[in-house]
mmCIF file of C-alpha atoms in Angstrom:
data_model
loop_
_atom_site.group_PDB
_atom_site.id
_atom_site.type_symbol
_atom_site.label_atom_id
_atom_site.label_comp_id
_atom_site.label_asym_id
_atom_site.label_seq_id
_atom_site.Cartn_x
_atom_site.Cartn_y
_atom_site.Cartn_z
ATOM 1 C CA UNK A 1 -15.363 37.660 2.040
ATOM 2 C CA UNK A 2 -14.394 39.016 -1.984
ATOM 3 C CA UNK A 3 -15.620 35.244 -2.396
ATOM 4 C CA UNK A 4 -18.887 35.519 -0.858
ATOM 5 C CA UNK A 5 -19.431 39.074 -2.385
ATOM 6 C CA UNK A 6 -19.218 37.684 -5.555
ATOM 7 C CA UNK A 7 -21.806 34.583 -5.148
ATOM 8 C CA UNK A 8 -24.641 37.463 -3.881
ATOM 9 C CA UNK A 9 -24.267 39.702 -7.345
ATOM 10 C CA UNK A 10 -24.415 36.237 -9.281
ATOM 11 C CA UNK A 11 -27.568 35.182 -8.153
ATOM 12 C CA UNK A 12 -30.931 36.696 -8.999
ATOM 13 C CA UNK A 13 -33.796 34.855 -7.095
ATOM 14 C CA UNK A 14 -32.892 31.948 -5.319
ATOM 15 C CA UNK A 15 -35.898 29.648 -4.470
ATOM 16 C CA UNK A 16 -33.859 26.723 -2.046
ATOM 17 C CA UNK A 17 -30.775 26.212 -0.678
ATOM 18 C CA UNK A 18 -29.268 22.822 0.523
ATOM 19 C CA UNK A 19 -26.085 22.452 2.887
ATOM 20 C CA UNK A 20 -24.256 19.496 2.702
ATOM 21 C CA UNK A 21 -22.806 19.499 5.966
ATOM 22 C CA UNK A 22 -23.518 20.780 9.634
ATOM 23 C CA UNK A 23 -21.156 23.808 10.093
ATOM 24 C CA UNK A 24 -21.287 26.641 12.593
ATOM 25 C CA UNK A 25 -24.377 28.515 10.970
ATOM 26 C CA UNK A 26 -23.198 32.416 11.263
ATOM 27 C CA UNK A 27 -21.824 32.177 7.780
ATOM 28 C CA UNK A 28 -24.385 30.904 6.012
ATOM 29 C CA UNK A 29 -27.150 33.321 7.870
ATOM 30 C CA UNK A 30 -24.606 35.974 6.472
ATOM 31 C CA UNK A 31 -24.608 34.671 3.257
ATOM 32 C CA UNK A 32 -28.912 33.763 2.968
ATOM 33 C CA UNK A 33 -29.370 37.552 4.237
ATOM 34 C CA UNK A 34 -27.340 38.918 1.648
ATOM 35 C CA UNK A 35 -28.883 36.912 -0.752
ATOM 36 C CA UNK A 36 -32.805 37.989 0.348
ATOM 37 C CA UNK A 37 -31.766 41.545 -0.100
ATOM 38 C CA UNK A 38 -31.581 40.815 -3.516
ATOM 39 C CA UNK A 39 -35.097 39.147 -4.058
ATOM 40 C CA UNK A 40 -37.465 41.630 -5.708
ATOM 41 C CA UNK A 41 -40.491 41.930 -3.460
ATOM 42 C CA UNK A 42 -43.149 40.854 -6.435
ATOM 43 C CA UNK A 43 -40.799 38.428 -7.375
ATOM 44 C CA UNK A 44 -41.163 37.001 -3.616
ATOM 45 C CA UNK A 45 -44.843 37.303 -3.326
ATOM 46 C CA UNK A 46 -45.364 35.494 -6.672
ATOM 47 C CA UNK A 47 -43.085 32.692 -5.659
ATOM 48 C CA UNK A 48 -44.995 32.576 -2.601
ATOM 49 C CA UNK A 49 -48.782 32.902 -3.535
ATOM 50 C CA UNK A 50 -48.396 31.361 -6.501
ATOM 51 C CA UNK A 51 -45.281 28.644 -6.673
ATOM 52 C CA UNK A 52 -46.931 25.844 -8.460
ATOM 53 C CA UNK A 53 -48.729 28.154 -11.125
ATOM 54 C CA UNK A 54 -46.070 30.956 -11.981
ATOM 55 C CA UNK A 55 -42.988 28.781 -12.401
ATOM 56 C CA UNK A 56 -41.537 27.736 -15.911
ATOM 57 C CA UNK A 57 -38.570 26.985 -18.194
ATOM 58 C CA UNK A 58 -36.235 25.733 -14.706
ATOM 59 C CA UNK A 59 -32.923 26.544 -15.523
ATOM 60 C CA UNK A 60 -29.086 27.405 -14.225
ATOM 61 C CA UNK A 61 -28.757 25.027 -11.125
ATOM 62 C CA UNK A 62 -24.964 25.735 -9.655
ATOM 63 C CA UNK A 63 -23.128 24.858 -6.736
ATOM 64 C CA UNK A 64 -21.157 27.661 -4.818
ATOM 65 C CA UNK A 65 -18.594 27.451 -1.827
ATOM 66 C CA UNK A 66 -19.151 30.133 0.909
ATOM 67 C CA UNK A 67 -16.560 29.498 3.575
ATOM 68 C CA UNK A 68 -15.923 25.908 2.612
ATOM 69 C CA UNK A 69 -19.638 25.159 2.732
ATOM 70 C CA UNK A 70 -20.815 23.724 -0.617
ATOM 71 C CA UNK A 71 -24.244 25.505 -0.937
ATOM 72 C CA UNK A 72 -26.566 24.401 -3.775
ATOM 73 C CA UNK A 73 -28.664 27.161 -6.073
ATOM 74 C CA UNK A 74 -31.228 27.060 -8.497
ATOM 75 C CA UNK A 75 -32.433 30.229 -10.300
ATOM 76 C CA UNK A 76 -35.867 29.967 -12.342
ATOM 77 C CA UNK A 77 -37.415 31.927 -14.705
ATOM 78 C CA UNK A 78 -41.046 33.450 -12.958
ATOM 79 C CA UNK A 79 -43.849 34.289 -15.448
ATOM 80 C CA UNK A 80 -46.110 36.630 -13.645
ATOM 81 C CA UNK A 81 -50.248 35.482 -14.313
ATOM 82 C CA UNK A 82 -52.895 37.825 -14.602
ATOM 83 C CA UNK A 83 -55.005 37.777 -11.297
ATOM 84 C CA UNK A 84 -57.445 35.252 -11.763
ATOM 85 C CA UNK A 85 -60.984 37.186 -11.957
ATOM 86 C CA UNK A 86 -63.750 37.666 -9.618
ATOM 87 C CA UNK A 87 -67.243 38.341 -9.623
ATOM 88 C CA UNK A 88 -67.993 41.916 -8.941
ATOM 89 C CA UNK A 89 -69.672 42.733 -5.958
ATOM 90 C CA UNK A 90 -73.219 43.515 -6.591
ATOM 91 C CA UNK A 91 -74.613 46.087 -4.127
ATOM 92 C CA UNK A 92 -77.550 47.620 -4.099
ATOM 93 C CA UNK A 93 -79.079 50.849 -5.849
ATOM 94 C CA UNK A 94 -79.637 54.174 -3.153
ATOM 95 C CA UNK A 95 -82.976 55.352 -3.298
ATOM 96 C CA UNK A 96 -83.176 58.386 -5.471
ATOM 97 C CA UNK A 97 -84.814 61.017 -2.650
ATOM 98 C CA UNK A 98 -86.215 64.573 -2.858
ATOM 99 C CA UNK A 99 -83.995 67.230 -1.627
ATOM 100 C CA UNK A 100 -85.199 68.122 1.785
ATOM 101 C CA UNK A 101 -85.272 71.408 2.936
ATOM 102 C CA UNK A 102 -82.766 73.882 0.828
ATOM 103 C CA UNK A 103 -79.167 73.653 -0.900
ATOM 104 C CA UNK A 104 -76.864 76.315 0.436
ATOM 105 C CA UNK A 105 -76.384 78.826 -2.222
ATOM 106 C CA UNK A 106 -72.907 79.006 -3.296
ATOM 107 C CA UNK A 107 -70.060 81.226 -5.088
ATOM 108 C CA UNK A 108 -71.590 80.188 -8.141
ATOM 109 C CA UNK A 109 -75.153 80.790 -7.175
ATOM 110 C CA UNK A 110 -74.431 85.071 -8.764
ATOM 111 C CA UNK A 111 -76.997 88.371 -9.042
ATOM 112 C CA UNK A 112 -75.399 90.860 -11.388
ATOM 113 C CA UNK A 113 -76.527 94.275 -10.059
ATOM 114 C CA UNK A 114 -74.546 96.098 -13.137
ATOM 115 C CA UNK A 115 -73.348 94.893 -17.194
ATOM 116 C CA UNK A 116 -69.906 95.931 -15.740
ATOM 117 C CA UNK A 117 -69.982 92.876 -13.386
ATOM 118 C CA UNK A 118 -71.094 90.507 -16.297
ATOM 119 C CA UNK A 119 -68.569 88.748 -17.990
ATOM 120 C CA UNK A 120 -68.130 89.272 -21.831
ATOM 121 C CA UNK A 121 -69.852 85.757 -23.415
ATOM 122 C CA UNK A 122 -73.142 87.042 -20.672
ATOM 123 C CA UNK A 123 -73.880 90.797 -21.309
ATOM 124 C CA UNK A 124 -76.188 90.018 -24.351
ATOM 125 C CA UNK A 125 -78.190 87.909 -21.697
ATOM 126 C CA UNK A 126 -77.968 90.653 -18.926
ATOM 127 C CA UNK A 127 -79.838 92.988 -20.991
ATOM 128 C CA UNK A 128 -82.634 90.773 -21.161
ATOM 129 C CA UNK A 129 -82.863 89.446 -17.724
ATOM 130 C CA UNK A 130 -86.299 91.370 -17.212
ATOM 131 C CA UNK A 131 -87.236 88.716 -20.216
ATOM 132 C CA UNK A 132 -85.788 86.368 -18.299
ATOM 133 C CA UNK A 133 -87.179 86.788 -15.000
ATOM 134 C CA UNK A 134 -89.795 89.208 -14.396
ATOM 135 C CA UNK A 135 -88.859 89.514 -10.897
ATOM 136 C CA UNK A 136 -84.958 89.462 -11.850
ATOM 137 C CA UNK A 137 -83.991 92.742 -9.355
ATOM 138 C CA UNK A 138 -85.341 90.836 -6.661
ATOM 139 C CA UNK A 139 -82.407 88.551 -5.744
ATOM 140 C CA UNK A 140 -82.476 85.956 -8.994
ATOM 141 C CA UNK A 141 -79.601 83.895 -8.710
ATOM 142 C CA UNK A 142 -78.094 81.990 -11.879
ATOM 143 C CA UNK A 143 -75.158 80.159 -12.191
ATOM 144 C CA UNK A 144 -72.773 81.145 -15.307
ATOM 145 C CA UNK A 145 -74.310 78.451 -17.559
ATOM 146 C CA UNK A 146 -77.974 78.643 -16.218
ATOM 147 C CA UNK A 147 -77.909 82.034 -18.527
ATOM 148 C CA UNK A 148 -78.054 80.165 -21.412
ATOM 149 C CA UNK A 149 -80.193 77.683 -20.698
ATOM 150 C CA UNK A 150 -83.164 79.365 -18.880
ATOM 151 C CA UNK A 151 -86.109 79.256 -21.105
ATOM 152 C CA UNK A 152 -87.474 83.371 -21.267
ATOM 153 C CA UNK A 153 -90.443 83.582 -18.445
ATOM 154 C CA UNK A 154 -93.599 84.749 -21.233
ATOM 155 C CA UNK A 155 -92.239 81.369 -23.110
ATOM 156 C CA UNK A 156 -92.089 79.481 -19.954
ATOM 157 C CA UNK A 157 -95.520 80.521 -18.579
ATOM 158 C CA UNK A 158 -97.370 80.351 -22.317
ATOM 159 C CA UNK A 159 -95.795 76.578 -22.469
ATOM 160 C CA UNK A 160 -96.789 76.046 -19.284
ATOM 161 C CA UNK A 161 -100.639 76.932 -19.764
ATOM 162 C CA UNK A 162 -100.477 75.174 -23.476
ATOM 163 C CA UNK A 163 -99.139 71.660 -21.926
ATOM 164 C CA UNK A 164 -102.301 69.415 -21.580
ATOM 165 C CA UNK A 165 -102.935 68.349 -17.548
ATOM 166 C CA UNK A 166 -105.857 67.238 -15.526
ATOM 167 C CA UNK A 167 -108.028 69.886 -16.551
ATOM 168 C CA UNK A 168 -108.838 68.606 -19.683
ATOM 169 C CA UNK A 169 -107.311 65.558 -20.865
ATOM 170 C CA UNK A 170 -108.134 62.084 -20.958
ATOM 171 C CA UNK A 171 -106.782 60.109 -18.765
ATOM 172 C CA UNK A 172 -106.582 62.776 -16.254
ATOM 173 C CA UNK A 173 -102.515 63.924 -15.919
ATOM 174 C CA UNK A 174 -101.456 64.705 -11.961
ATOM 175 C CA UNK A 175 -98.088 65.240 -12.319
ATOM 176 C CA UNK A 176 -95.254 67.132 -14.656
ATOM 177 C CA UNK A 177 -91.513 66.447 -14.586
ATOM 178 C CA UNK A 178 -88.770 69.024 -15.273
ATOM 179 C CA UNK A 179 -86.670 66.543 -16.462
ATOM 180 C CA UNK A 180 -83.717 69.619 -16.740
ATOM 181 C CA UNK A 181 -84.520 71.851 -14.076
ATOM 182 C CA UNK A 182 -81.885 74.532 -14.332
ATOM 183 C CA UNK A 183 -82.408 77.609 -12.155
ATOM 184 C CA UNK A 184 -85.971 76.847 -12.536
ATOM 185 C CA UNK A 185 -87.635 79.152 -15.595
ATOM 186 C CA UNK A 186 -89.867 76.245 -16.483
ATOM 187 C CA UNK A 187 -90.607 74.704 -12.873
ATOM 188 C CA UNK A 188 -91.516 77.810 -11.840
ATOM 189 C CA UNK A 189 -94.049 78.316 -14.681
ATOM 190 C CA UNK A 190 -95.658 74.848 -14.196
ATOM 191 C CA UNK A 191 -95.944 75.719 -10.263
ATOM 192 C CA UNK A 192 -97.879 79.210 -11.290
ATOM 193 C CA UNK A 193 -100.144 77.768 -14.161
ATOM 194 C CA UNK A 194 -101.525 75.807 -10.622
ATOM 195 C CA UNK A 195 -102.874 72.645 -13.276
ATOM 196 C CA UNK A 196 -100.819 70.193 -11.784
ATOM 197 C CA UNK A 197 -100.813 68.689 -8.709
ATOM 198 C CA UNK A 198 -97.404 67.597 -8.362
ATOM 199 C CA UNK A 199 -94.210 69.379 -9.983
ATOM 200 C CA UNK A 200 -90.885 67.595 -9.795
ATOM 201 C CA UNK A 201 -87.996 69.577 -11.068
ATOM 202 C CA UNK A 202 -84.407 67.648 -11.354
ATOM 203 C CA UNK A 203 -81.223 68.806 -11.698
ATOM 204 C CA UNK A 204 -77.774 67.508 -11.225
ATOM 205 C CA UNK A 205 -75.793 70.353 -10.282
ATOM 206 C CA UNK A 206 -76.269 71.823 -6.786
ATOM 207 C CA UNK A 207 -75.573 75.379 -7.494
ATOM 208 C CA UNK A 208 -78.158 75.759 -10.058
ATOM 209 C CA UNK A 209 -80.441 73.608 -8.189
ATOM 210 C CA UNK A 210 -79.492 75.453 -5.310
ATOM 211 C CA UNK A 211 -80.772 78.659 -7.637
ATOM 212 C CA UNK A 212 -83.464 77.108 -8.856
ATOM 213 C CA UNK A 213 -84.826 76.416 -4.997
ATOM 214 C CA UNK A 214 -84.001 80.317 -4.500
ATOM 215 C CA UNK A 215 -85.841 81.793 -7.559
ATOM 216 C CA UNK A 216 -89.012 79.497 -6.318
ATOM 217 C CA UNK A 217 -88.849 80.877 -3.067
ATOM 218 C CA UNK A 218 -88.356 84.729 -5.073
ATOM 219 C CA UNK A 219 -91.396 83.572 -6.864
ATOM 220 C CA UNK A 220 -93.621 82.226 -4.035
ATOM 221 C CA UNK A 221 -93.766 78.682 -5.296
ATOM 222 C CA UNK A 222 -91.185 76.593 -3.435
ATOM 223 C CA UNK A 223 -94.057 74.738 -1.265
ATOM 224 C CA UNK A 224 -95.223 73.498 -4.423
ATOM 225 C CA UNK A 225 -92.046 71.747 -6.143
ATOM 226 C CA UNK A 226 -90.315 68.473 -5.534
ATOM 227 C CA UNK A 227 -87.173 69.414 -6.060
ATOM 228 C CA UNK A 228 -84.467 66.236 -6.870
ATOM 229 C CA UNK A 229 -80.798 66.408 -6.807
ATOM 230 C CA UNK A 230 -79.771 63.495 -9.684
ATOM 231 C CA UNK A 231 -79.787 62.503 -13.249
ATOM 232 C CA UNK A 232 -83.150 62.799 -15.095
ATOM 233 C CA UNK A 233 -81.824 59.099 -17.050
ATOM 234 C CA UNK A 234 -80.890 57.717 -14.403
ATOM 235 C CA UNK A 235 -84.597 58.624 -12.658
ATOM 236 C CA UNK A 236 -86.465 57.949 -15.915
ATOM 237 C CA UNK A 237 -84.547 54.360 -15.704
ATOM 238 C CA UNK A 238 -85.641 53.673 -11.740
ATOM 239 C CA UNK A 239 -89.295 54.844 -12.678
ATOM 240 C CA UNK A 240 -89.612 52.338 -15.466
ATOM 241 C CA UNK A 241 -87.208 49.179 -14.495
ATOM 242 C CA UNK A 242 -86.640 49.630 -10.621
ATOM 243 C CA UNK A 243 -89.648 51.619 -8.792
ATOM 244 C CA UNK A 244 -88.645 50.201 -5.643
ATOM 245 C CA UNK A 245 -85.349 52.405 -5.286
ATOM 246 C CA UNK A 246 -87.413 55.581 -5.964
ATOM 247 C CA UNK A 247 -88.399 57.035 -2.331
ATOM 248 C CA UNK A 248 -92.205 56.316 -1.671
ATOM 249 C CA UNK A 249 -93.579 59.314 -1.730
ATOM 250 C CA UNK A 250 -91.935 59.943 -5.628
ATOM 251 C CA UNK A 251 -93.422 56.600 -6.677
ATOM 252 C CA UNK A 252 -96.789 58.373 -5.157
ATOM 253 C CA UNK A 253 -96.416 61.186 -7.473
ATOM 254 C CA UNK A 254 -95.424 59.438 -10.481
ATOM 255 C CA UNK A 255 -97.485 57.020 -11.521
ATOM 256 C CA UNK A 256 -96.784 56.709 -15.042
ATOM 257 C CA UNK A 257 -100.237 56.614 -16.510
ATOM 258 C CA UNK A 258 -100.583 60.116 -14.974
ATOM 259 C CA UNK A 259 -97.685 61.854 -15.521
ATOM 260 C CA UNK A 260 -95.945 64.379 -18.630
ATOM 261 C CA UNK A 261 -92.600 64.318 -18.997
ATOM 262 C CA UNK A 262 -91.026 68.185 -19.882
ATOM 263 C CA UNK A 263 -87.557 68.103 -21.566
ATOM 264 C CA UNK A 264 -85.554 70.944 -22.325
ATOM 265 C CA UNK A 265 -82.247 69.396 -23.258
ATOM 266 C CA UNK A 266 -78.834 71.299 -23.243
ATOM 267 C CA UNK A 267 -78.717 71.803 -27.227
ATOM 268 C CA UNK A 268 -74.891 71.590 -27.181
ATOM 269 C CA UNK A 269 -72.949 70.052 -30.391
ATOM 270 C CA UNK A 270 -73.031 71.364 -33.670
ATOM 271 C CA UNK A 271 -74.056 75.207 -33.263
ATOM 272 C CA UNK A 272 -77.946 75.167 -34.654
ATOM 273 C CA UNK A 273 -77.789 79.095 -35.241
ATOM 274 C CA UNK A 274 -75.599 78.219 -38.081
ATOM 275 C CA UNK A 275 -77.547 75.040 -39.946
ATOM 276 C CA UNK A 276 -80.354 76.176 -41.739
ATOM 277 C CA UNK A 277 -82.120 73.113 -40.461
ATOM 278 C CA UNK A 278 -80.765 71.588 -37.011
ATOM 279 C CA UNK A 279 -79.959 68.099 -37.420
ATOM 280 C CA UNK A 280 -81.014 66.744 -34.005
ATOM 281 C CA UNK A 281 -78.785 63.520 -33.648
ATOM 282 C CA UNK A 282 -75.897 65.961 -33.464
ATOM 283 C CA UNK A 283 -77.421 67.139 -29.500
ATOM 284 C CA UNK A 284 -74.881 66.685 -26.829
ATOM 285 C CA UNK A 285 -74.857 65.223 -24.295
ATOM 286 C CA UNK A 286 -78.247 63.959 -25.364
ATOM 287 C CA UNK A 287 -79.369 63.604 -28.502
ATOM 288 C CA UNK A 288 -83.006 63.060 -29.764
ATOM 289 C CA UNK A 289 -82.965 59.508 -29.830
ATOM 290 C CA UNK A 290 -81.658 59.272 -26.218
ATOM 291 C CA UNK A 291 -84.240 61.863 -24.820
ATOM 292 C CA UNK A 292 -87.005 59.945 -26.668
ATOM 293 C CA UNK A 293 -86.086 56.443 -25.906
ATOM 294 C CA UNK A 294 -85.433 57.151 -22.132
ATOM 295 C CA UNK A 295 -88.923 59.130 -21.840
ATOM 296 C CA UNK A 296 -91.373 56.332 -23.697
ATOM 297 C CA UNK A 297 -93.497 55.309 -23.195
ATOM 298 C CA UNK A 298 -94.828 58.087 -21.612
ATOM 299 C CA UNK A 299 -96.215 61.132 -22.903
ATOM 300 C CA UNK A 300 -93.163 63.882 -23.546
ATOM 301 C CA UNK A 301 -92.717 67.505 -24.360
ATOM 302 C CA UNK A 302 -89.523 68.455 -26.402
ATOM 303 C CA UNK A 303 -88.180 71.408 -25.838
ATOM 304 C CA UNK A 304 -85.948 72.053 -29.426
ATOM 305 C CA UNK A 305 -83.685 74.363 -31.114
ATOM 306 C CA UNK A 306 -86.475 76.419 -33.430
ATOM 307 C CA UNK A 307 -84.665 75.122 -36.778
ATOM 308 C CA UNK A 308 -84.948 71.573 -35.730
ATOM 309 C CA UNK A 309 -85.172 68.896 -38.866
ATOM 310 C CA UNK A 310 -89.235 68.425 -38.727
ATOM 311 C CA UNK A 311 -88.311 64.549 -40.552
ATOM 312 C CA UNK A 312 -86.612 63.580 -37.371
ATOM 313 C CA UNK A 313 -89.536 63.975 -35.220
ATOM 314 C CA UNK A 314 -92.113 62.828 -37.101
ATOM 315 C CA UNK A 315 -90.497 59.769 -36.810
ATOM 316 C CA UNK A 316 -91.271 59.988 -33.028
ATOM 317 C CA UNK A 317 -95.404 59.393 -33.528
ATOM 318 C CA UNK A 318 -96.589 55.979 -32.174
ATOM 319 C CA UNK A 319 -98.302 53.824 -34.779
ATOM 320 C CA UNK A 320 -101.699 55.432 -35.611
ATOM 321 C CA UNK A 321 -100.650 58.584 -33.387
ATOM 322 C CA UNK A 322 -99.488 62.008 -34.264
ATOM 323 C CA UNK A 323 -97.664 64.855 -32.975
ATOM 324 C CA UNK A 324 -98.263 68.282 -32.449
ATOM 325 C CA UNK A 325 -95.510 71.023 -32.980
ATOM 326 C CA UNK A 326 -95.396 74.288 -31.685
ATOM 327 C CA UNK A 327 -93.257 77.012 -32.910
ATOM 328 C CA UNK A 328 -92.688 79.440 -29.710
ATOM 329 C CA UNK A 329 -91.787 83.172 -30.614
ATOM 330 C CA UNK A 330 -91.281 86.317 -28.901
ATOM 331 C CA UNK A 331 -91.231 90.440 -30.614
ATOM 332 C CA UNK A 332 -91.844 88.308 -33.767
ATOM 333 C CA UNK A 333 -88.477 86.099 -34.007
ATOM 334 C CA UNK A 334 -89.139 82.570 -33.311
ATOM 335 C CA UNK A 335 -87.468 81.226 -30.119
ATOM 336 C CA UNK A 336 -87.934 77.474 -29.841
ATOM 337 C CA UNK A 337 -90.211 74.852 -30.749
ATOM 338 C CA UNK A 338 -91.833 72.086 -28.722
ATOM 339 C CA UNK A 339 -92.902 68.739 -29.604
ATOM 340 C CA UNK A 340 -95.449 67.152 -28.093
ATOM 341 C CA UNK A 341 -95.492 63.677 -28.377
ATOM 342 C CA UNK A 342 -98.038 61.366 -26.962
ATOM 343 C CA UNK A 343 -98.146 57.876 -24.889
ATOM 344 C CA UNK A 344 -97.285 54.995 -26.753
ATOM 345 C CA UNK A 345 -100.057 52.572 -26.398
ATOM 346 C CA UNK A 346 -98.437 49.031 -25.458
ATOM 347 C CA UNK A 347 -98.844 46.705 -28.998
ATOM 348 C CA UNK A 348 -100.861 43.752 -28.493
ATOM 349 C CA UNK A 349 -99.854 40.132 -28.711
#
């Protein structure tokens, strides 16, 4: 048995074996399961799924005696392939839905009562939560980073009645999209200015949509918002390229030719307070070029830092077209500015 002890650590991955006579077969059963025990399991499932492909350079062919039984060996050196590749499986887009009925509120869905409860980075915004919400002491819930994104309510509602709609524009515009809903400043204000006859708000995160459904309902408004749980891009994309996996009744709302796009982007990046003029390809996660590409051709309000570069959107205009800029101030300190850019008129061939 030393013998046959010594033949198993010898031998690495045997791939055949070959008796030369007909003994009694316990020893050799002894000696092939001693040998398997050895075999690396990928090393096995190569040889076995892939035998003719995987081997190379066949080397080291020796003949051992185990018990008196001459037993031939041949170890071979296995190259491992990369899988061979497949097409991915194409499946088909979900259809982008309204939320029905209302998002639970959650942890993060908060109402401050007192500055003591208000972390650090937030107090500056507590104190001016009556600018923020008129109605704040009556339940308005905000997520942590809805403070410092919620666009002031006197802003939000002079915006709102500034924006041209049905009323008096040519052709006649049904329908504005929120494309960042928040906790709802703006939505809200396009709901009360009661000039549009559909108002879509999306947001991707369900607390502050989940806020933003809550401060409409504070507000008496919900009835009148379509509220979407998504990515405005990835909506802005289905509109344009693949209508069909938008749910029916959105496709109703938004027909392009009658709808105004409303952007107010995270600002993110760079920090604007500190450049004397904000250079807007330094926006994250979206920076001008992304918001304007993904919202042409249709008509789009820009909702920008107030020291945006004024170059960088007048580059925006369609050929022949230009566009109108509004500075937005409150207690004489400007607050944002909003560009209003207008449908691109397809170019003749």
């Amino acid at each position: 048995m030393g013998q046959e002890q010594s033949v198993v650590e010898g031998v690495e991955a045997p791939s055949s074996s070959r008796v030369g006579s007909t003994p009694p077969r316990s020893p050799i059963k002894r000696a092939e399961t001693a040998l398997n025990t050895r075999i690396q399991p990928h090393t096995n499932r190569v040889t076995k799924k892939r035998s003719k492909r995987s081997r190379r350079d066949t080397s080291e062919r020796k003949t051992i005696i185990v018990d008196g039984i001459p037993i031939s060996f041949r170890r071979e050196r296995l190259v491992s392939l990369p899988p061979l590749e497949t097409e991915p499986e194409k499946t088909a887009m979900s259809i982008m839905k309204p939320v029905v009925g209302k998002l639970p509120l959650t942890d993060e869905c908060l109402h401050y009562d007192d500055v003591s409860e208000v972390p650090q980075n937030l107090q500056k915004y507590f104190h001016q939560r009556y600018s923020i919400f008129k109605f704040y002491d009556y339940d308005i819930r905000l997520t942590n980073d809805a403070w410092f994104g919620v666009t002031p309510e006197p802003l939000a509602s002079r915006l709102a009645n500034d924006l041209p709609s049905h009323l008096y524009s040519t052709p006649r515009r049904t329908t504005i999209v929120d494309l960042f809903g928040g906790a709802g400043g703006n939505t809200i204000a396009f709901a009360l200015s009661e000039k549009w006859e559909h108002v879509i708000s999306i947001e991707r995160d369900a607390s502050t949509l989940a806020c933003a459904q809550h401060n409409a309902e504070v507000y008496g408004v919900s009835e009148y918002i379509t509220f979407i749980h998504g990515d405005c891009l990835d909506f802005l994309d289905r509109l344009k390229h693949h209508p069909e996996t938008l749910d029916p009744s959105l496709r109703e709302k938004c027909d392009m030719s009658k709808t105004v796009l409303f952007a107010s982007p995270p600002w993110g990046g760079v920090d604007y307070k500190e450049q004397d003029v904000f250079d807007l390809s330094t926006m994250e996660p979206y920076n001008l070029e992304v918001l304007h590409k993904s919202c042409s051709p249709m008509e789009h309000a820009l909702y920008l830092p107030r020291t945006s570069d004024l170059r960088q959107i007048a580059k925006l205009a369609p050929e022949g077209e230009r566009i109108e800029v509004v500075q937005y101030c409150m207690e004489g300190a400007s607050k944002a500015m909003v560009a209003l850019i207008p449908e691109a008129t397809p170019e003749l061939t």
